[in-house]
Short mmCIF file of C-alpha atoms in Angstrom, two decimals:
data_model
loop_
_atom_site.label_atom_id
_atom_site.label_comp_id
_atom_site.label_asym_id
_atom_site.label_seq_id
_atom_site.Cartn_x
_atom_site.Cartn_y
_atom_site.Cartn_z
CA MET A 1 83.86 80.02 104.86
CA MET A 2 85.83 77.80 107.20
CA ALA A 3 85.12 77.91 110.93
CA SER A 4 88.64 79.18 111.56
CA GLU A 5 87.99 82.04 109.16
CA MET A 6 84.67 82.93 110.75
CA ALA A 7 86.11 82.96 114.26
CA SER A 8 88.93 85.29 113.31
CA SER A 9 87.18 87.73 110.98
CA THR A 10 85.31 89.97 113.44
CA LEU A 11 87.60 92.85 112.49
CA PRO A 12 89.46 93.33 109.19
CA TRP A 13 92.83 92.68 110.80
CA LEU A 14 94.65 92.22 107.51
CA THR A 15 93.35 95.50 106.13
CA LEU A 16 94.38 97.21 109.35
CA SER A 17 97.84 95.57 109.14
CA ILE A 18 98.28 96.98 105.63
CA PHE A 19 96.76 100.43 105.97
CA VAL A 20 97.57 101.49 109.55
CA PRO A 21 101.28 102.06 108.70
CA ILE A 22 100.31 103.62 105.35
CA PHE A 23 97.89 105.98 107.12
CA PHE A 24 100.53 107.04 109.63
CA GLY A 25 103.03 107.46 106.82
CA LEU A 26 100.73 109.89 105.03
CA LEU A 27 100.03 111.66 108.34
CA VAL A 28 103.77 112.06 108.97
CA LEU A 29 104.13 113.62 105.52
CA LEU A 30 101.37 116.11 106.33
CA ILE A 31 102.69 117.28 109.70
CA GLY A 32 106.43 116.94 109.01
CA ARG A 33 108.60 120.08 109.09
CA ASP A 34 112.31 120.22 108.36
CA ASP A 35 112.89 122.88 111.00
CA ASN A 36 111.20 120.77 113.71
CA PRO A 37 111.54 117.02 112.98
CA GLY A 38 110.63 115.91 116.52
CA PRO A 39 106.87 115.45 115.97
CA ALA A 40 107.50 113.48 112.76
CA ARG A 41 109.84 111.13 114.61
CA VAL A 42 107.40 110.58 117.48
CA LEU A 43 104.44 110.04 115.17
CA SER A 44 106.48 107.60 113.07
CA LEU A 45 107.32 105.57 116.16
CA VAL A 46 103.69 105.61 117.27
CA GLY A 47 102.63 104.52 113.78
CA SER A 48 105.16 101.67 113.62
CA ILE A 49 104.11 100.41 117.08
CA ALA A 50 100.43 100.65 116.09
CA GLY A 51 101.28 98.74 112.93
CA LEU A 52 102.78 95.93 115.02
CA LEU A 53 99.90 95.90 117.52
CA VAL A 54 97.27 95.33 114.82
CA THR A 55 99.21 92.28 113.61
CA ILE A 56 99.29 90.62 117.05
CA PRO A 57 95.69 89.27 116.74
CA LEU A 58 96.81 87.48 113.58
CA TYR A 59 99.06 85.35 115.78
CA THR A 60 96.89 85.05 118.88
CA GLY A 61 93.77 84.22 116.84
CA PHE A 62 95.50 81.92 114.38
CA ASN A 63 94.35 78.28 114.22
CA PRO A 64 97.55 76.20 113.94
CA ASP A 65 95.69 72.97 113.07
CA THR A 66 94.62 73.88 109.55
CA ALA A 67 96.21 74.80 106.25
CA ASP A 68 93.19 76.88 105.24
CA MET A 69 93.53 80.60 104.63
CA GLN A 70 92.49 82.54 107.73
CA PHE A 71 91.33 86.11 108.42
CA VAL A 72 89.96 86.12 104.88
CA GLU A 73 88.58 89.37 103.45
CA LYS A 74 87.05 89.64 99.99
CA THR A 75 85.46 92.68 98.35
CA PRO A 76 84.88 93.41 94.64
CA TRP A 77 87.54 95.77 93.30
CA ILE A 78 87.30 96.11 89.49
CA GLU A 79 84.31 93.97 88.56
CA ALA A 80 84.80 94.35 84.80
CA PHE A 81 87.96 92.21 85.06
CA ASN A 82 86.81 90.15 88.04
CA LEU A 83 89.42 91.75 90.28
CA ASN A 84 88.85 91.45 94.01
CA TYR A 85 90.37 92.96 97.10
CA HIS A 86 91.04 89.47 98.46
CA LEU A 87 93.24 88.93 101.51
CA GLY A 88 94.15 85.97 103.69
CA ILE A 89 97.07 84.35 105.48
CA ASP A 90 98.19 80.82 106.24
CA GLY A 91 100.89 79.35 108.48
CA ILE A 92 103.60 80.52 106.09
CA SER A 93 102.58 84.12 105.43
CA VAL A 94 101.59 84.99 109.01
CA TRP A 95 105.26 85.03 110.07
CA PHE A 96 106.25 87.49 107.37
CA VAL A 97 103.45 89.88 108.28
CA LEU A 98 104.68 89.90 111.89
CA LEU A 99 108.33 90.18 110.82
CA THR A 100 107.60 93.15 108.56
CA ALA A 101 105.72 95.03 111.27
CA PHE A 102 108.50 94.39 113.81
CA ILE A 103 111.33 95.41 111.48
CA THR A 104 109.52 98.69 110.76
CA ILE A 105 109.91 99.66 114.42
CA ILE A 106 113.61 98.76 114.25
CA VAL A 107 114.07 100.96 111.17
CA VAL A 108 112.32 103.96 112.73
CA LEU A 109 114.52 103.69 115.82
CA ALA A 110 117.65 103.17 113.70
CA GLY A 111 117.11 106.48 111.89
CA TRP A 112 115.94 108.40 114.96
CA GLU A 113 119.03 110.60 115.36
CA ILE A 114 121.05 109.74 112.26
CA ILE A 115 118.63 111.13 109.65
CA LYS A 116 118.70 114.90 109.94
CA SER A 117 117.36 116.10 106.56
CA ARG A 118 113.81 115.50 105.28
CA VAL A 119 113.07 113.38 108.35
CA ALA A 120 109.31 113.23 107.75
CA GLN A 121 109.74 112.01 104.18
CA TYR A 122 112.27 109.38 105.29
CA MET A 123 110.04 107.98 108.04
CA ALA A 124 106.93 108.13 105.86
CA ALA A 125 108.64 106.18 103.08
CA PHE A 126 109.35 103.30 105.47
CA LEU A 127 105.85 103.29 106.97
CA ILE A 128 104.23 103.22 103.53
CA LEU A 129 106.70 100.56 102.38
CA SER A 130 105.79 98.46 105.44
CA GLY A 131 102.11 98.45 104.52
CA LEU A 132 102.83 97.59 100.90
CA MET A 133 105.08 94.66 101.83
CA ILE A 134 102.46 93.28 104.21
CA GLY A 135 100.00 93.56 101.33
CA VAL A 136 102.25 91.26 99.25
CA PHE A 137 102.14 88.58 101.96
CA CYS A 138 98.36 88.83 102.37
CA ALA A 139 97.13 89.11 98.75
CA LEU A 140 95.02 86.20 97.45
CA ASP A 141 94.21 87.95 94.17
CA GLY A 142 96.94 87.78 91.53
CA MET A 143 96.60 91.36 90.33
CA LEU A 144 96.39 92.68 93.89
CA PHE A 145 99.62 90.82 94.61
CA TYR A 146 101.22 92.34 91.54
CA VAL A 147 100.17 95.88 92.49
CA PHE A 148 101.59 95.54 96.00
CA PHE A 149 104.70 93.74 94.69
CA GLU A 150 105.53 96.50 92.23
CA ALA A 151 104.49 99.37 94.50
CA THR A 152 107.18 98.40 97.01
CA LEU A 153 109.78 99.54 94.46
CA ILE A 154 108.74 103.18 94.72
CA PRO A 155 109.49 103.88 98.43
CA MET A 156 112.72 101.86 98.32
CA TYR A 157 113.85 103.64 95.16
CA ILE A 158 113.25 106.98 96.91
CA ILE A 159 115.00 105.82 100.11
CA ILE A 160 118.16 104.76 98.25
CA GLY A 161 118.11 107.68 95.82
CA ALA A 162 117.46 110.43 98.37
CA TRP A 163 119.31 109.30 101.52
CA GLY A 164 121.96 106.96 100.08
CA GLY A 165 125.69 107.29 99.51
CA PRO A 166 127.68 109.03 96.76
CA ASN A 167 126.58 106.58 94.02
CA ARG A 168 122.99 106.41 95.24
CA VAL A 169 121.36 107.40 91.93
CA TYR A 170 123.18 104.64 90.04
CA ALA A 171 122.31 102.06 92.72
CA ALA A 172 118.66 103.17 92.85
CA PHE A 173 118.24 102.96 89.07
CA LYS A 174 119.94 99.57 88.93
CA PHE A 175 117.70 98.24 91.71
CA PHE A 176 114.57 99.61 90.04
CA LEU A 177 115.37 98.44 86.49
CA TYR A 178 116.46 94.92 87.47
CA THR A 179 113.33 94.26 89.51
CA LEU A 180 110.94 95.99 87.12
CA MET A 181 112.17 94.18 84.00
CA GLY A 182 111.72 90.77 85.59
CA SER A 183 108.26 91.66 86.82
CA LEU A 184 106.99 92.49 83.33
CA LEU A 185 107.26 88.83 82.33
CA THR A 186 105.37 87.93 85.48
CA LEU A 187 102.57 90.29 84.47
CA ILE A 188 102.32 88.47 81.14
CA ALA A 189 102.11 85.15 83.01
CA PHE A 190 99.35 86.52 85.24
CA ILE A 191 97.34 87.70 82.23
CA TYR A 192 97.73 84.26 80.64
CA LEU A 193 96.54 82.57 83.85
CA TRP A 194 93.57 84.97 83.96
CA HIS A 195 92.66 83.91 80.43
CA ALA A 196 93.24 80.20 81.11
CA SER A 197 91.04 80.31 84.23
CA GLY A 198 88.11 81.89 82.41
CA GLY A 199 88.71 85.42 83.67
CA SER A 200 89.75 84.91 87.31
CA PHE A 201 92.65 86.42 89.22
CA ASP A 202 91.96 84.22 92.26
CA ILE A 203 95.27 82.57 93.21
CA ALA A 204 93.55 79.45 94.63
CA THR A 205 91.81 78.99 91.27
CA TRP A 206 95.15 79.26 89.47
CA HIS A 207 96.50 76.48 91.70
CA LYS A 208 93.86 74.09 90.31
CA LEU A 209 94.33 74.86 86.60
CA PRO A 210 95.05 71.74 84.47
CA LEU A 211 97.96 73.32 82.61
CA SER A 212 99.99 71.35 80.10
CA TYR A 213 103.69 70.76 80.74
CA THR A 214 104.67 73.30 78.09
CA GLU A 215 102.39 75.91 79.65
CA GLN A 216 103.84 75.20 83.08
CA VAL A 217 107.42 75.60 81.85
CA PHE A 218 106.70 78.96 80.23
CA ILE A 219 104.83 80.19 83.31
CA PHE A 220 107.59 78.94 85.63
CA VAL A 221 110.26 80.76 83.61
CA ALA A 222 108.18 83.96 83.47
CA LEU A 223 107.66 83.90 87.24
CA LEU A 224 111.32 83.04 87.77
CA ALA A 225 112.31 86.25 85.99
CA ALA A 226 110.76 88.32 88.78
CA PHE A 227 111.26 86.16 91.82
CA ALA A 228 114.90 85.19 91.09
CA VAL A 229 115.87 88.87 90.76
CA LYS A 230 114.12 89.79 93.98
CA VAL A 231 115.63 86.94 96.07
CA PRO A 232 118.25 87.50 94.45
CA MET A 233 119.59 84.30 92.90
CA TRP A 234 122.87 83.94 91.05
CA PRO A 235 123.53 85.31 88.39
CA VAL A 236 120.93 88.12 88.68
CA HIS A 237 122.21 89.21 92.09
CA THR A 238 124.54 92.02 91.06
CA TRP A 239 122.12 94.82 91.93
CA LEU A 240 122.06 93.86 95.61
CA PRO A 241 125.63 94.76 96.72
CA ASP A 242 125.34 98.16 95.02
CA ALA A 243 121.96 98.83 96.61
CA HIS A 244 123.18 97.82 100.07
CA VAL A 245 126.40 99.83 99.90
CA GLU A 246 124.59 103.03 98.87
CA ALA A 247 121.40 102.64 100.95
CA PRO A 248 121.13 104.25 104.39
CA THR A 249 121.22 101.85 107.34
CA GLY A 250 117.42 101.61 107.53
CA GLY A 251 117.20 100.89 103.82
CA SER A 252 119.73 98.05 104.10
CA ILE A 253 117.86 96.58 107.07
CA VAL A 254 114.52 96.50 105.25
CA LEU A 255 116.06 95.37 101.99
CA ALA A 256 117.76 92.37 103.59
CA ALA A 257 115.21 91.53 106.27
CA ILE A 258 112.00 91.82 104.22
CA MET A 259 112.28 92.75 100.55
CA LEU A 260 114.40 89.75 99.57
CA LYS A 261 111.69 87.56 101.09
CA LEU A 262 109.09 88.89 98.65
CA GLY A 263 110.73 86.94 95.82
CA ALA A 264 111.15 83.80 97.90
CA TYR A 265 107.50 84.04 98.99
CA GLY A 266 106.51 84.26 95.31
CA PHE A 267 107.99 80.80 94.72
CA LEU A 268 105.83 79.39 97.51
CA ARG A 269 102.60 81.10 96.48
CA PHE A 270 102.90 80.92 92.68
CA SER A 271 105.74 78.94 91.06
CA LEU A 272 105.49 75.68 93.02
CA PRO A 273 101.68 75.26 93.26
CA ILE A 274 100.79 76.62 89.79
CA ALA A 275 103.52 74.77 87.88
CA PRO A 276 104.31 71.66 89.95
CA ASP A 277 105.45 69.47 87.04
CA ALA A 278 107.75 72.19 85.71
CA SER A 279 109.03 72.75 89.25
CA HIS A 280 109.98 69.09 89.54
CA SER A 281 111.59 68.88 86.10
CA LEU A 282 113.54 72.13 86.59
CA ALA A 283 114.48 71.35 90.19
CA GLY A 284 117.99 70.32 89.13
CA LEU A 285 118.59 73.74 87.58
CA MET A 286 117.24 75.55 90.64
CA ILE A 287 119.34 73.42 93.00
CA ALA A 288 122.45 74.09 90.91
CA LEU A 289 121.87 77.85 90.91
CA SER A 290 121.24 77.73 94.67
CA LEU A 291 124.45 75.82 95.34
CA ILE A 292 126.44 78.29 93.24
CA ALA A 293 125.01 81.08 95.40
CA VAL A 294 125.78 79.19 98.60
CA ILE A 295 129.38 78.28 97.70
CA TYR A 296 130.69 80.73 95.09
CA ILE A 297 129.08 83.86 96.54
CA GLY A 298 130.28 82.79 99.99
CA LEU A 299 133.82 82.79 98.61
CA VAL A 300 133.22 86.19 97.00
CA ALA A 301 132.15 87.54 100.40
CA ILE A 302 135.46 86.52 102.00
CA VAL A 303 137.54 88.84 99.80
CA GLN A 304 135.44 91.99 100.30
CA ASP A 305 137.05 95.00 101.99
CA ASP A 306 133.75 96.86 102.54
CA MET A 307 131.70 95.52 105.47
CA LYS A 308 128.34 96.30 103.87
CA LYS A 309 129.32 94.62 100.63
CA LEU A 310 130.52 91.58 102.57
CA VAL A 311 127.21 91.22 104.39
CA ALA A 312 125.32 91.88 101.13
CA TYR A 313 127.08 88.97 99.44
CA SER A 314 126.49 86.83 102.51
CA SER A 315 122.76 87.58 102.11
CA VAL A 316 122.88 86.15 98.58
CA ALA A 317 124.55 83.03 99.98
CA HIS A 318 122.02 82.66 102.80
CA MET A 319 119.09 83.13 100.43
CA GLY A 320 120.64 80.36 98.34
CA PHE A 321 119.73 78.05 101.22
CA VAL A 322 116.15 79.26 100.92
CA THR A 323 115.74 78.46 97.23
CA LEU A 324 117.61 75.18 97.74
CA GLY A 325 115.13 74.13 100.42
CA PHE A 326 112.15 74.94 98.20
CA PHE A 327 113.19 72.51 95.46
CA LEU A 328 114.04 69.53 97.64
CA PHE A 329 110.32 68.71 97.89
CA ASN A 330 110.43 67.39 101.42
CA VAL A 331 109.03 68.80 104.65
CA THR A 332 112.45 69.16 106.28
CA GLY A 333 113.91 71.19 103.44
CA LEU A 334 110.88 73.42 102.92
CA GLU A 335 110.38 74.20 106.61
CA GLY A 336 114.11 74.82 106.95
CA ALA A 337 113.94 77.30 104.07
CA ILE A 338 111.08 79.22 105.67
CA ILE A 339 112.88 79.25 109.03
CA GLN A 340 115.97 80.53 107.22
CA MET A 341 113.89 83.35 105.72
CA ILE A 342 112.67 84.44 109.15
CA SER A 343 116.10 84.03 110.77
CA HIS A 344 117.78 85.97 107.99
CA GLY A 345 115.36 88.81 108.76
CA PHE A 346 116.69 89.03 112.31
CA VAL A 347 120.38 88.33 111.66
CA SER A 348 120.94 90.33 108.47
CA GLY A 349 119.00 93.26 109.91
CA ALA A 350 121.20 93.14 113.00
CA MET A 351 124.40 92.90 110.94
CA PHE A 352 123.51 95.99 108.91
CA MET A 353 122.55 97.79 112.12
CA CYS A 354 125.98 96.95 113.59
CA ILE A 355 127.73 98.28 110.50
CA GLY A 356 125.56 101.40 110.69
CA VAL A 357 126.59 101.96 114.32
CA MET A 358 130.26 101.92 113.34
CA TYR A 359 129.70 104.04 110.23
CA ASP A 360 127.92 106.70 112.29
CA ARG A 361 131.11 107.09 114.36
CA LEU A 362 133.88 106.78 111.74
CA HIS A 363 131.98 107.43 108.48
CA THR A 364 133.68 104.58 106.70
CA ARG A 365 132.76 100.96 106.05
CA ARG A 366 136.24 99.80 105.05
CA ILE A 367 137.44 96.95 107.22
CA ASP A 368 141.04 98.18 107.24
CA ALA A 369 139.94 101.46 108.86
CA TYR A 370 139.06 99.58 112.05
CA GLY A 371 140.85 97.38 114.56
CA GLY A 372 140.70 97.01 118.32
CA VAL A 373 137.11 98.29 118.54
CA VAL A 374 136.49 95.99 121.51
CA HIS A 375 138.74 98.19 123.68
CA ARG A 376 136.44 101.19 123.18
CA MET A 377 133.06 99.55 122.51
CA PRO A 378 132.85 96.31 124.56
CA ARG A 379 129.02 96.25 124.67
CA PHE A 380 128.81 96.77 120.93
CA VAL A 381 131.37 94.07 120.18
CA THR A 382 129.38 91.61 122.32
CA PHE A 383 126.42 92.04 119.98
CA PHE A 384 128.62 92.19 116.90
CA VAL A 385 130.23 88.84 117.71
CA LEU A 386 126.86 87.26 118.52
CA PHE A 387 125.28 88.29 115.22
CA SER A 388 128.41 87.36 113.26
CA MET A 389 128.28 83.92 114.84
CA ALA A 390 124.58 83.66 113.95
CA ASN A 391 125.49 84.71 110.41
CA ALA A 392 127.96 81.84 110.35
CA GLY A 393 125.35 79.36 111.61
CA LEU A 394 126.49 78.88 115.22
CA PRO A 395 124.36 76.29 117.12
CA GLY A 396 122.05 78.02 119.57
CA THR A 397 121.26 80.83 117.15
CA SER A 398 118.50 81.09 114.57
CA GLY A 399 121.07 80.99 111.76
CA PHE A 400 121.95 77.41 112.67
CA ILE A 401 118.34 76.18 112.76
CA GLY A 402 117.49 77.29 109.25
CA GLU A 403 120.71 76.21 107.53
CA PHE A 404 121.04 72.90 109.38
CA THR A 405 117.42 71.95 108.63
CA VAL A 406 117.90 72.71 104.93
CA ILE A 407 121.10 70.62 104.95
CA LEU A 408 119.17 67.71 106.52
CA GLY A 409 116.52 68.05 103.81
CA ALA A 410 119.25 68.13 101.17
CA VAL A 411 120.82 64.94 102.55
CA GLN A 412 117.39 63.26 102.37
CA TYR A 413 117.17 64.35 98.74
CA ASP A 414 120.77 63.52 97.73
CA PHE A 415 123.79 63.04 99.98
CA TRP A 416 126.20 64.93 97.71
CA ILE A 417 123.91 67.93 97.44
CA GLY A 418 123.71 67.93 101.22
CA LEU A 419 127.49 67.77 101.47
CA LEU A 420 127.95 70.71 99.10
CA ALA A 421 125.34 72.72 101.01
CA ALA A 422 127.04 71.92 104.32
CA SER A 423 130.30 73.42 103.02
CA ALA A 424 128.59 76.81 103.32
CA LEU A 425 129.04 76.60 107.09
CA ILE A 426 132.80 76.74 106.46
CA TRP A 427 132.58 79.76 104.15
CA GLY A 428 130.12 81.49 106.50
CA ALA A 429 132.50 81.07 109.41
CA GLY A 430 135.34 82.26 107.18
CA TYR A 431 133.92 85.62 106.09
CA SER A 432 132.11 86.36 109.35
CA LEU A 433 134.96 85.59 111.75
CA TRP A 434 137.62 87.08 109.46
CA MET A 435 135.68 90.36 109.47
CA VAL A 436 135.18 90.29 113.26
CA LYS A 437 138.86 89.58 113.89
CA ARG A 438 140.03 92.53 111.80
CA VAL A 439 137.39 94.99 113.03
CA ALA A 440 136.96 94.18 116.71
CA PHE A 441 140.16 92.64 118.02
CA GLY A 442 143.87 93.39 118.17
CA PRO A 443 145.37 96.72 119.24
CA VAL A 444 143.50 99.99 118.68
CA ALA A 445 144.18 100.76 115.04
CA ASN A 446 144.23 104.56 114.98
CA GLU A 447 143.10 107.74 116.72
CA GLN A 448 139.67 107.61 115.11
CA VAL A 449 138.97 104.18 116.61
CA ASP A 450 140.40 105.36 119.92
CA GLY A 451 137.72 108.07 120.02
CA MET A 452 134.74 105.78 119.37
CA SER A 453 132.00 105.70 122.00
CA ASP A 454 130.02 102.62 123.01
CA LEU A 455 126.34 102.00 122.33
CA CYS A 456 123.77 104.57 123.38
CA SER A 457 120.51 103.36 124.95
CA ARG A 458 118.63 103.50 121.63
CA GLU A 459 121.22 101.38 119.83
CA PHE A 460 121.40 98.97 122.77
CA LEU A 461 117.60 98.54 122.66
CA ILE A 462 117.59 97.78 118.92
CA LEU A 463 120.41 95.26 119.06
CA GLY A 464 119.05 93.78 122.30
CA LEU A 465 115.64 93.07 120.76
CA LEU A 466 117.21 91.44 117.71
CA ALA A 467 119.56 89.39 119.93
CA ILE A 468 116.64 88.08 122.01
CA LEU A 469 114.76 86.96 118.90
CA THR A 470 117.87 85.42 117.34
CA LEU A 471 118.60 83.38 120.47
CA PHE A 472 114.95 82.48 121.15
CA MET A 473 114.46 81.11 117.65
CA GLY A 474 117.78 79.28 117.83
CA ILE A 475 117.00 77.62 121.15
CA TYR A 476 113.24 77.03 120.76
CA PRO A 477 112.04 77.06 117.13
CA LYS A 478 108.92 74.99 117.88
CA PRO A 479 106.42 77.92 117.88
CA PHE A 480 107.56 78.84 114.38
CA THR A 481 107.39 75.32 112.94
CA ASP A 482 104.06 74.46 114.62
CA LEU A 483 102.23 77.23 112.79
CA MET A 484 103.75 76.56 109.38
CA HIS A 485 103.65 72.75 109.43
CA PRO A 486 100.07 72.18 108.13
CA SER A 487 100.54 74.74 105.35
CA VAL A 488 103.90 73.22 104.33
CA GLN A 489 102.42 69.73 104.23
CA ALA A 490 99.46 70.93 102.16
CA LEU A 491 101.78 72.69 99.71
CA LEU A 492 103.98 69.61 99.28
CA GLN A 493 100.95 67.38 98.83
CA HIS A 494 99.66 69.72 96.14
CA VAL A 495 103.03 69.91 94.37
CA SER A 496 103.42 66.11 94.43
CA ILE A 497 100.21 65.66 92.41
CA SER A 498 100.84 65.84 88.68
CA LYS A 499 98.49 68.03 86.65
CA LEU A 500 99.20 66.05 83.49
#
């Protein structure tokens, strides 16, 4: 065990990060009562804060000078198949553990007053989902990863299906079937890797397998089936707008801020290091699909008349930057992609929260139902404009850092690819500012808008926290890049070495 691991393993911090929110979620289910939802709400908030607190030592005790896995835990699980409860984090995954725990608090606060039926079940679903998603980012055993990866579908399916909009059942089934079907091919790939490695599900062992080019291509395609759907990449993105439109506000926040990152994280942990030669040879295809998402889906977003659907399509475009950065095979592009993943967690979560605030007052997401909101909700519009600008990649916000860094990496790879990627800044400004103009400015559109009230203290707190993080990351991204840099370099060095 590395010295960094030994120094940071006095307590099972990763196990606590996974199971503290799950424990509180089960506790909320036990004590929750529909006729008195107050205790369930309070306990859910306590549980989400406790879940964040147990992740703080992962940051404070993290050694930023090594690419080794830290806080490693390993216990036999199913010995007959050499399955282990094996956890660890590096400079890439640590940020997503922290992001997941933080967003869980945001979601609990977002549903504090809005959710009035089956409150305990709603809060418990998010707490359990939080633990499962953290498990995905921590798993160092392939089958453990798969169990956590698939288990996240269950709470989100329930959240969309039980608390969603009029077409919630259709959206929930579409979300579940798309993601499940892709994952079945991934399971086959994992079983093959287990066989090829002599009966090991250890991910680090899989990274070292001397696979032939043909084997790598088949494994890459099998993994792509799951991870591309989850990101989602074009053309398997069509489940996302439906899921966002029908999901409650909290569901949209988690879906955009965290769940899309599970697929992108899969590329970093599995596709690139296990099949490096296939990754290089298929990079042109992945770059092309990413550019289609960045440009075409950006244009699709401009013509939407539903605010949630617009932001959902913009998420597909922004995640296109992520997959583009992965397959440029340079430090600038890869670090930019990871920064974009983190930034998108803040900005997209904030955008869906803003839409939720307006929906709670007017009960419609249609853009043409609004107009002149700034005259009745000046504090809200201040945040709404800030996050829309961040969504468009305004310098000084986190949205700019991620996209601009990926564009720089793309220019290093090929000037024309960089130019095409940079055009996304135009489309992003187009759909974001066009929406803001129609919703927030001009004369007050109707009596319903005239009766809207500004942010309450709870809503102000949520948007204020997200604004601080968006601006901090945009102005000073160094703490984020310092932690991930050794791990990014190690990954690129590994991917650059041919296994053939």
